[in-house]
mmCIF file of N, CA and C in Angstrom:
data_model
loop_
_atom_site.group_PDB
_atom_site.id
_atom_site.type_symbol
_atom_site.label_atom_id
_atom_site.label_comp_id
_atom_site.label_asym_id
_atom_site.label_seq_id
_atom_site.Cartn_x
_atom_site.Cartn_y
_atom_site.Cartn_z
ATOM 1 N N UNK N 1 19.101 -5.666 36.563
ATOM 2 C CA UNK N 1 20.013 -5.003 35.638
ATOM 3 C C UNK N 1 19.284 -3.837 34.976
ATOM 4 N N UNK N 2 20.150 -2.960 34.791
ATOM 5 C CA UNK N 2 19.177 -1.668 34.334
ATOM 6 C C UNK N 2 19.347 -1.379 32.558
ATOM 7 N N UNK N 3 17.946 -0.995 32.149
ATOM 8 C CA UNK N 3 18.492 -1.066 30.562
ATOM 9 C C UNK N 3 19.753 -0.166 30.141
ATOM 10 N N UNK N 4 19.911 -0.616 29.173
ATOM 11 C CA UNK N 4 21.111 0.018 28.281
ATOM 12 C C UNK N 4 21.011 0.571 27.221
ATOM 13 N N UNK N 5 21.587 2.075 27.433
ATOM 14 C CA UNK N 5 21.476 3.011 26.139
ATOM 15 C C UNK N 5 21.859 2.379 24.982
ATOM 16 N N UNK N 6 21.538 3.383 24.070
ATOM 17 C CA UNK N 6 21.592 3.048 22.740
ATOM 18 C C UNK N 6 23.342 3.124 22.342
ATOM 19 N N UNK N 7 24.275 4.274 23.448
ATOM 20 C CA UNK N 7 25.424 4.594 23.692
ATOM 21 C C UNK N 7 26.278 3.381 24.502
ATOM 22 N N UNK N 8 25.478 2.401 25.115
ATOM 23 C CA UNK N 8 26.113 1.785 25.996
ATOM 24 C C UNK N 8 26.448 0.224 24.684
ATOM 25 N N UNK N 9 25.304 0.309 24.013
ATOM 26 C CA UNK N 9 25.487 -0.989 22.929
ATOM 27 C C UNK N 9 26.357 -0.963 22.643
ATOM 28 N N UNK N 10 26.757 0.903 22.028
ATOM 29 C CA UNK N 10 28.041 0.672 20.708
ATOM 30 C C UNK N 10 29.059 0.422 21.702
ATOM 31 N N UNK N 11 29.198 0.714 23.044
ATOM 32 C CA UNK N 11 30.696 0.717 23.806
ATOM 33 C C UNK N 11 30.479 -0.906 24.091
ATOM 34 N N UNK N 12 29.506 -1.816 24.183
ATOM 35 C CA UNK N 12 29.752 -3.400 23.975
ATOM 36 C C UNK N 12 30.460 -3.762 22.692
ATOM 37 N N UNK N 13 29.784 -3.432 21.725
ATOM 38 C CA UNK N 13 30.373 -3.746 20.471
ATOM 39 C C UNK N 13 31.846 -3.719 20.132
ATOM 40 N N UNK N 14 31.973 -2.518 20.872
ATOM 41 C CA UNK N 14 33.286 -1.866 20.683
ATOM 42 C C UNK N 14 34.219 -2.535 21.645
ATOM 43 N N UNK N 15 34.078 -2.615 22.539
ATOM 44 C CA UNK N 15 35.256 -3.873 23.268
ATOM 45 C C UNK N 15 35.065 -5.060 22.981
ATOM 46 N N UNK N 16 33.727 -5.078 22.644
ATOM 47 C CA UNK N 16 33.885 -6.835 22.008
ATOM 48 C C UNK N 16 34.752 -6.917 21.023
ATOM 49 N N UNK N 17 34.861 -6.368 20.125
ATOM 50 C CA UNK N 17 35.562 -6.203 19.163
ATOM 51 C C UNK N 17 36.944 -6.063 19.352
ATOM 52 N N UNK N 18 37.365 -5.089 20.292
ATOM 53 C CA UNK N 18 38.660 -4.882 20.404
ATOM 54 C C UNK N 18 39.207 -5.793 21.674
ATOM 55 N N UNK N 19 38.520 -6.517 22.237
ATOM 56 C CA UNK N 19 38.942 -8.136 22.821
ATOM 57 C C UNK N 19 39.180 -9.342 22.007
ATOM 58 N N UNK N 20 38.220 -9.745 20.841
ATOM 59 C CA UNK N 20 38.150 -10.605 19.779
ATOM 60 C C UNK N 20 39.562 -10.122 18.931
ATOM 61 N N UNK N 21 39.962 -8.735 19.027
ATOM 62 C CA UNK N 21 41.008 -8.626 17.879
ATOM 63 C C UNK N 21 42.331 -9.037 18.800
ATOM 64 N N UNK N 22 42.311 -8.631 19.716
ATOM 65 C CA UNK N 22 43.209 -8.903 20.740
ATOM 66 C C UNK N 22 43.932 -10.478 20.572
ATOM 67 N N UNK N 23 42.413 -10.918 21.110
ATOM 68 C CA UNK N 23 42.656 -12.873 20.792
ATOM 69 C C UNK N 23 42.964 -13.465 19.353
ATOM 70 N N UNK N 24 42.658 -12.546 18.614
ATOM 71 C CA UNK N 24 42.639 -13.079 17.383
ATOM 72 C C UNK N 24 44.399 -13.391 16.981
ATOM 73 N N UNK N 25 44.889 -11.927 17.491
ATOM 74 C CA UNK N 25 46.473 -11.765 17.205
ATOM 75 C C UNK N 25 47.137 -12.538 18.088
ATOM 76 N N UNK N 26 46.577 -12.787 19.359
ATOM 77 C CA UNK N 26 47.573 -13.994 20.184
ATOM 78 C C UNK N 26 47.455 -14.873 19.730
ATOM 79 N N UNK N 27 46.291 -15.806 19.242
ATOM 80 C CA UNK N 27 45.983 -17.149 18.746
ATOM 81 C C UNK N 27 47.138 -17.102 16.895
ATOM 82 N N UNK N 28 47.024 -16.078 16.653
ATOM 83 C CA UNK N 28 48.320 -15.892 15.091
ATOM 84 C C UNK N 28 49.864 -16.434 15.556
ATOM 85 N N UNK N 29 50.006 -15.279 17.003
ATOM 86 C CA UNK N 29 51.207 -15.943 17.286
ATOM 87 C C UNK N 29 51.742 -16.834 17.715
ATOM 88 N N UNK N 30 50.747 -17.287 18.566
ATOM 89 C CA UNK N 30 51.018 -18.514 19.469
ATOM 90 C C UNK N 30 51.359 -19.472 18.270
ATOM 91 N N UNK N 31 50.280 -19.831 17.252
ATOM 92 C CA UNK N 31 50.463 -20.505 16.008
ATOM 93 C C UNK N 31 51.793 -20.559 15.384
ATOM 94 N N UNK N 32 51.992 -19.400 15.026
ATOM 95 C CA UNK N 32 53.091 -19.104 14.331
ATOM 96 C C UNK N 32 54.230 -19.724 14.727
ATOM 97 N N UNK N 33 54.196 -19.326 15.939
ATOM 98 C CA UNK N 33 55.395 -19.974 17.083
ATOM 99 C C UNK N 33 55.607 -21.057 17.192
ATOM 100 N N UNK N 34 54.641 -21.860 17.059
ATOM 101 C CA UNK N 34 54.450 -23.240 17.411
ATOM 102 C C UNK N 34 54.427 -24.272 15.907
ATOM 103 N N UNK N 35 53.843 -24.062 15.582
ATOM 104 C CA UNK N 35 53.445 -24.706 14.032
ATOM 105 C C UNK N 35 53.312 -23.620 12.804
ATOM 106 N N UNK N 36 54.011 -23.068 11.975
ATOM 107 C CA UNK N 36 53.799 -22.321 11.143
ATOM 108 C C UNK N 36 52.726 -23.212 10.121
ATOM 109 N N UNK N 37 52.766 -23.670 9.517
ATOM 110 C CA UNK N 37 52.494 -24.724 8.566
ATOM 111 C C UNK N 37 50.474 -24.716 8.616
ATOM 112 N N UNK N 38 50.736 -25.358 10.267
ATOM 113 C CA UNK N 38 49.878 -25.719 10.983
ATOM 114 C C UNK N 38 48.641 -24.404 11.018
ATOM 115 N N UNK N 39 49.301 -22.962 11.429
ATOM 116 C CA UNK N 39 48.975 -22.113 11.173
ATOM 117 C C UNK N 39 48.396 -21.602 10.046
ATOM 118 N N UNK N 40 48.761 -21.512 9.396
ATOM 119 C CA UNK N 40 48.440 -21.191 8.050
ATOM 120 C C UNK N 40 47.060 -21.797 7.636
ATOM 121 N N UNK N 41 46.981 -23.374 7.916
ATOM 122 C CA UNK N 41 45.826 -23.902 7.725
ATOM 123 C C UNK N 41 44.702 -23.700 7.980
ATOM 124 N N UNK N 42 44.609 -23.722 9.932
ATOM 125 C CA UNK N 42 43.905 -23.279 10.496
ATOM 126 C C UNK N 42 43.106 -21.627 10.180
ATOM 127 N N UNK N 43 44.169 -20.875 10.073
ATOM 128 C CA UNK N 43 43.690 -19.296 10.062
ATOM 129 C C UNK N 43 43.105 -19.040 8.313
ATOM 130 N N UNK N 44 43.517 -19.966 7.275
ATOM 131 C CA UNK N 44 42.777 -20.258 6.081
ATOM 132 C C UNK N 44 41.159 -20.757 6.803
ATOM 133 N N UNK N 45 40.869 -21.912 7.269
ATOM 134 C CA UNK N 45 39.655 -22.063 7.648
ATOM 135 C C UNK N 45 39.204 -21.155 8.120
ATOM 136 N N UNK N 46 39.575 -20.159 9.234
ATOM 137 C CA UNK N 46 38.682 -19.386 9.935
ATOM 138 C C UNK N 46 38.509 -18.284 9.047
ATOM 139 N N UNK N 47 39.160 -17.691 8.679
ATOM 140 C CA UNK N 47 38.903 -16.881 7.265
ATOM 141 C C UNK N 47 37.702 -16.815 6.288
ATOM 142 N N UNK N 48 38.141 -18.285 6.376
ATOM 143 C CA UNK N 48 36.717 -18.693 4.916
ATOM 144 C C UNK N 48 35.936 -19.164 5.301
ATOM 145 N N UNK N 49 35.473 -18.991 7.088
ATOM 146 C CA UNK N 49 34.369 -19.394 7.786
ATOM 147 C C UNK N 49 33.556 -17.972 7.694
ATOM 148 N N UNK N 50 34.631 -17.015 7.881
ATOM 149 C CA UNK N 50 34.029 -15.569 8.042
ATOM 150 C C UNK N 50 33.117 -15.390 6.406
ATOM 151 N N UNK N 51 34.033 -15.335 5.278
ATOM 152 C CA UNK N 51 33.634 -14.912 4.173
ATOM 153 C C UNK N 51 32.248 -15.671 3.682
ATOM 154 N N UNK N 52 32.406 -16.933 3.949
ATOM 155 C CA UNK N 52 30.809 -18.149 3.554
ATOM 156 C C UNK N 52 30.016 -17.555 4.755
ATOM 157 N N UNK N 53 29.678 -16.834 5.403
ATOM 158 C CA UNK N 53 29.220 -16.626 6.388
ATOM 159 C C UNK N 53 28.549 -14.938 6.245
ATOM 160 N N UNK N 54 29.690 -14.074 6.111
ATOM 161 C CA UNK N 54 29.069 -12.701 5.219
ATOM 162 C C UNK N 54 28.332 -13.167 3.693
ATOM 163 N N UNK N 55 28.655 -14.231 2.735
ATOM 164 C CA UNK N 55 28.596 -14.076 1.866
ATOM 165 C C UNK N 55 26.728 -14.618 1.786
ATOM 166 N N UNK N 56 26.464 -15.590 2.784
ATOM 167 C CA UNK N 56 25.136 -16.173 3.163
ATOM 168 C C UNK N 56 24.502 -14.872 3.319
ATOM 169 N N UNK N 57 24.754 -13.854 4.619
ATOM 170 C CA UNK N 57 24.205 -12.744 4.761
ATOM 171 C C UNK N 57 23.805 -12.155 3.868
ATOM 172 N N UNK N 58 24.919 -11.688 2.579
ATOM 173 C CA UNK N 58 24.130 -11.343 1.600
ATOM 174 C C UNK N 58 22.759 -11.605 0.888
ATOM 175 N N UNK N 59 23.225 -13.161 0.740
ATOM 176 C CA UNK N 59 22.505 -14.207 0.008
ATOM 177 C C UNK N 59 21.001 -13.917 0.433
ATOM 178 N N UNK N 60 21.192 -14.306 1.555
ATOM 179 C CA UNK N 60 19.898 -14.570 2.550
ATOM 180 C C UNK N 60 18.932 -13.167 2.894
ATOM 181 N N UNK N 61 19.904 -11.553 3.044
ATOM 182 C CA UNK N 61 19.177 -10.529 3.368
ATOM 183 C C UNK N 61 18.908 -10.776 5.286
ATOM 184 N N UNK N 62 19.973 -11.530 5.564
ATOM 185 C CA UNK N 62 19.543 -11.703 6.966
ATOM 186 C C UNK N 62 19.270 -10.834 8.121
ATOM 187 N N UNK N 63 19.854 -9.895 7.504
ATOM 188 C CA UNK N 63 19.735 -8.311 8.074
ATOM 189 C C UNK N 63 18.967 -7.193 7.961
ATOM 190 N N UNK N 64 18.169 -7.937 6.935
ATOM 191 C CA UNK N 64 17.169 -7.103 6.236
ATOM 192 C C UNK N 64 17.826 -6.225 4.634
ATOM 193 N N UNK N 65 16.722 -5.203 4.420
ATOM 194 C CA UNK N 65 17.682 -4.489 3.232
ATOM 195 C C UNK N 65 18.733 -3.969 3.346
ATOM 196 N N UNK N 66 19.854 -3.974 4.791
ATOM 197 C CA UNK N 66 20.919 -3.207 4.566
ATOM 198 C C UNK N 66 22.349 -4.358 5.123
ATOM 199 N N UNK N 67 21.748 -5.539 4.657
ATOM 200 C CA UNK N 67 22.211 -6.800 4.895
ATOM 201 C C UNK N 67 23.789 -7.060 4.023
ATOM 202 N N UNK N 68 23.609 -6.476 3.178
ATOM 203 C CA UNK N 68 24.878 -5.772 1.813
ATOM 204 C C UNK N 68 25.583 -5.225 2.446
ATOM 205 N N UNK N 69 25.241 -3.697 2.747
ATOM 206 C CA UNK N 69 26.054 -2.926 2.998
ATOM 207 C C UNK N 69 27.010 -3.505 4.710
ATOM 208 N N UNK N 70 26.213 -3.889 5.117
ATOM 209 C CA UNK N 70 26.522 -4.836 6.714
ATOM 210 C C UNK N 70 27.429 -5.790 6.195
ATOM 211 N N UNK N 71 27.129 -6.416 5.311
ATOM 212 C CA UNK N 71 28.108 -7.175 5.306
ATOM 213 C C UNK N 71 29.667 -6.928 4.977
ATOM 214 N N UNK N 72 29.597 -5.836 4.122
ATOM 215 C CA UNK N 72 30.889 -5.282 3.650
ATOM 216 C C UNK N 72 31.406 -4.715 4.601
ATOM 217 N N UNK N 73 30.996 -4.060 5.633
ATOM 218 C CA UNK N 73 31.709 -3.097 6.556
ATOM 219 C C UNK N 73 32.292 -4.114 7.710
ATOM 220 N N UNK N 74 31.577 -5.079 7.865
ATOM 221 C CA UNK N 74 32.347 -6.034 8.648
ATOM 222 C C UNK N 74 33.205 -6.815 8.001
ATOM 223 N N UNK N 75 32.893 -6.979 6.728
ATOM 224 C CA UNK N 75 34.209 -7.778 5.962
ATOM 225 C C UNK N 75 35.692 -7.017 5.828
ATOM 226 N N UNK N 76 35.245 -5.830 5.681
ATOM 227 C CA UNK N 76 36.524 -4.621 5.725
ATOM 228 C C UNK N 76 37.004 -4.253 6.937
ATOM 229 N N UNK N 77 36.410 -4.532 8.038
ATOM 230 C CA UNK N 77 37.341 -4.276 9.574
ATOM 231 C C UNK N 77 37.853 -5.789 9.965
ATOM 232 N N UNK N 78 36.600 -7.084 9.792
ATOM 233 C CA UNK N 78 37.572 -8.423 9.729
ATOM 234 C C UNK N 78 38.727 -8.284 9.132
ATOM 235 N N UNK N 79 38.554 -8.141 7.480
ATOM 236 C CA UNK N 79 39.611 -8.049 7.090
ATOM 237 C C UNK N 79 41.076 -7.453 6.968
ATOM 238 N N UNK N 80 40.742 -5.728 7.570
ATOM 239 C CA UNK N 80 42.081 -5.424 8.034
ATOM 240 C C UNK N 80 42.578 -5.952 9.640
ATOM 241 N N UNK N 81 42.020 -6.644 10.705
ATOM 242 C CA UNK N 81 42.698 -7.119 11.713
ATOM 243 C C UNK N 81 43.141 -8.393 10.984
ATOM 244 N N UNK N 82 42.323 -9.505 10.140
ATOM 245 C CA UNK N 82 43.206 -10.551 9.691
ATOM 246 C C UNK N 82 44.506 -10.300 9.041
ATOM 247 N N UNK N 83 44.498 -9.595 8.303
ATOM 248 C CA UNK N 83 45.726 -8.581 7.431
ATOM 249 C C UNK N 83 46.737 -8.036 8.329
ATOM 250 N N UNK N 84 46.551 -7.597 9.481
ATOM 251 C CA UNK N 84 47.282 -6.663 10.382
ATOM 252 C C UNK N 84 47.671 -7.908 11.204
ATOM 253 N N UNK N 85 47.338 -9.290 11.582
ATOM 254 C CA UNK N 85 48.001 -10.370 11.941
ATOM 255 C C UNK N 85 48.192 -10.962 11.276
ATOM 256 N N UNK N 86 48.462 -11.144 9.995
ATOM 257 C CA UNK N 86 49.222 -11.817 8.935
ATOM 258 C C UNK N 86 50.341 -11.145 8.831
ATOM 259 N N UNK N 87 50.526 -9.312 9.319
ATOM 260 C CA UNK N 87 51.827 -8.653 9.304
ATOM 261 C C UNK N 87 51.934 -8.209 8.123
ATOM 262 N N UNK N 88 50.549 -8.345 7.024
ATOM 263 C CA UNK N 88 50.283 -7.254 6.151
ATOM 264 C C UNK N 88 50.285 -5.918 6.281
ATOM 265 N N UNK N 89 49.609 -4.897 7.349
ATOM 266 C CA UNK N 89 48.833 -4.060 7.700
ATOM 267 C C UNK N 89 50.094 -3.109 8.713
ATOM 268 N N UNK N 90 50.482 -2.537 9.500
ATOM 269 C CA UNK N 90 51.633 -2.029 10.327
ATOM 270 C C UNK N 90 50.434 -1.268 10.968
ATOM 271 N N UNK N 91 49.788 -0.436 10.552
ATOM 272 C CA UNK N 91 49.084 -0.096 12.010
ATOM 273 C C UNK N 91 47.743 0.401 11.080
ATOM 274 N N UNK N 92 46.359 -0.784 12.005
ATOM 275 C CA UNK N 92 45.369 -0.596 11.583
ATOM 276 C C UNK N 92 44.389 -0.163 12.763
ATOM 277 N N UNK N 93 43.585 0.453 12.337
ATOM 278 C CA UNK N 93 42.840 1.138 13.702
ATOM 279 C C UNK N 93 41.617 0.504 13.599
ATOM 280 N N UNK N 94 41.346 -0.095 14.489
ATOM 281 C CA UNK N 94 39.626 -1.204 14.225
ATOM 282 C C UNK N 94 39.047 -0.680 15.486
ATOM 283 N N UNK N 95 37.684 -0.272 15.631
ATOM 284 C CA UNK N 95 36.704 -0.335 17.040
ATOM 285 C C UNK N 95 36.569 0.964 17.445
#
């Protein structure tokens, strides 16, 4: 396998991301569809798996000194695709 630019990372990142958001919004509807209730619960846990999870990052500096600012910028693109499948959001641009 041949290495990978520094250009080729961000285009991983970047479909990773915009695959994960993808799944994220089918797994909302499928829910929705199926169990509202049920839904709700579930997508509360994963939520507040994300936030105890940035919020450690902070805590911890796991990122080093820019472990803060990292954490917020991913909390603010999590958070507008969670928002934009809750049917908060009408058109959010992530990736």
């Amino acid at each position: 396998m041949t290495k990978l630019t520094h250009e080729d990372e961000h285009a991983i990142d970047r479909l990773t991301l915009h695959l994960l958001q993808d799944a994220y919004f089918d797994v909302v509807a499928v829910l929705r569809g199926a169990q509202p209730k049920a839904a709700a619960a579930i997508l509360a846990v994963m939520e507040q798996r994300v936030a105890n999870a940035l919020t450690r990052m902070c805590r911890d500096d796991s990122e080093g000194t820019g472990s803060r600012g990292i954490a917020f910028a991913v909390g603010e693109r999590l958070g507008d695709i969670m928002e934009q499948a809750h049917g908060h959001v009408s058109t959010a641009q992530v990736a």
